[in-house]
C-alpha atoms as one frame of an Amber mdcrd trajectory, in Angstrom:
protein
 146.414 124.876  76.645 144.276 127.970  76.739 141.162 125.936  75.969 141.919
 123.677  78.932 142.175 126.742  81.178 138.877 128.016  79.784 137.242 124.639
  80.470 138.619 124.536  84.031 137.558 128.151  84.596 134.102 127.355  83.272
 133.861 124.292  85.521 134.899 126.381  88.541 132.216 128.950  87.687 129.633
 126.176  87.406 130.774 124.792  90.762 130.482 128.255  92.345 126.981 128.654
  90.915 126.015 125.211  92.219 127.407 126.083  95.647 125.456 129.338  95.614
 122.249 127.484  94.647 122.796 124.984  97.475 123.298 127.808  99.972 120.093
 129.491  98.776 118.208 126.205  98.957 119.429 125.599 102.523 118.418 129.103
 103.558 114.968 128.643 102.004 114.616 125.234 103.642 115.509 126.671 107.061
 113.047 129.537 106.548 110.242 127.126 105.645 111.015 124.800 108.564 110.975
 127.715 111.016 107.714 129.032 109.553 106.106 125.576 109.761 107.288 125.157
 113.361 105.927 128.576 114.324 102.557 127.745 112.744 102.516 124.315 114.406
 103.324 125.856 117.797 100.546 128.404 117.337  97.999 125.693 116.485  99.166
 123.561 119.419  98.953 126.475 121.861  95.474 127.354 120.656  94.175 123.798
 121.012  96.025 123.303 124.310  94.456 126.398 125.843  91.022 125.365 124.569
  91.359 121.979 126.284  92.772 123.540 129.467  89.928 126.065 129.642  87.364
 123.295 129.179  88.966 121.105 131.848  89.177 124.008 134.296  85.484 124.747
 133.755  84.620 121.075 134.320  86.731 121.096 137.488  85.041 124.222 138.822
  81.594 122.818 137.976  82.450 119.556 139.748  83.716 121.403 142.819  80.562
 123.548 142.905  78.386 120.478 142.550  80.236 118.649 145.339  80.028 121.692
 147.611  76.277 122.016 147.009  75.727 118.296 147.626  77.832 118.429 150.802
  75.935 121.465 152.103  72.590 119.806 151.354  73.631 116.565 153.065  74.946
 118.459 156.080  71.822 120.637 156.311  69.583 117.564 156.025  71.524 115.863
 158.840  71.414 118.994 160.973  67.646 119.326 160.464  67.181 115.645 161.253
  69.061 116.098 164.542  67.189 119.298 165.419  63.801 117.732 164.622  64.465
 114.470 166.451  62.253 113.679 169.420  64.085 114.459 172.608  63.278 112.312
 175.581  64.761 114.381 178.393  63.349 112.168 181.118  65.068 109.053 179.776
  68.281 110.974 179.210  68.299 112.409 182.724  67.535 108.995 184.171  70.384
 107.453 182.204  72.804 110.177 183.318  71.771 109.778 186.972  72.352 106.048
 186.676  75.828 106.500 185.159  76.960 109.250 187.478  75.754 107.549 190.605
  78.098 104.588 190.222
């Protein structure tokens, strides 16, 4: 009978050791998963900010380019209007004709 108790006691000790090993393995697994997630998040953030910075620079360059093109087009139009031949006699004649009706 005592040998059966020793066997059962031994089996319970083995079960406790196995349970302890499983707990340690779970803790190690959780630690590794958290470390991998932290590293992955760091890599993602780094690449994300690189892309965002590049896109913001492209946006600013595009806006600057559009503003310069708009200013040039507007200045060209303004100069064209200012340099146009002005026929005041024809204009005055036209206005007299319209206003005299």
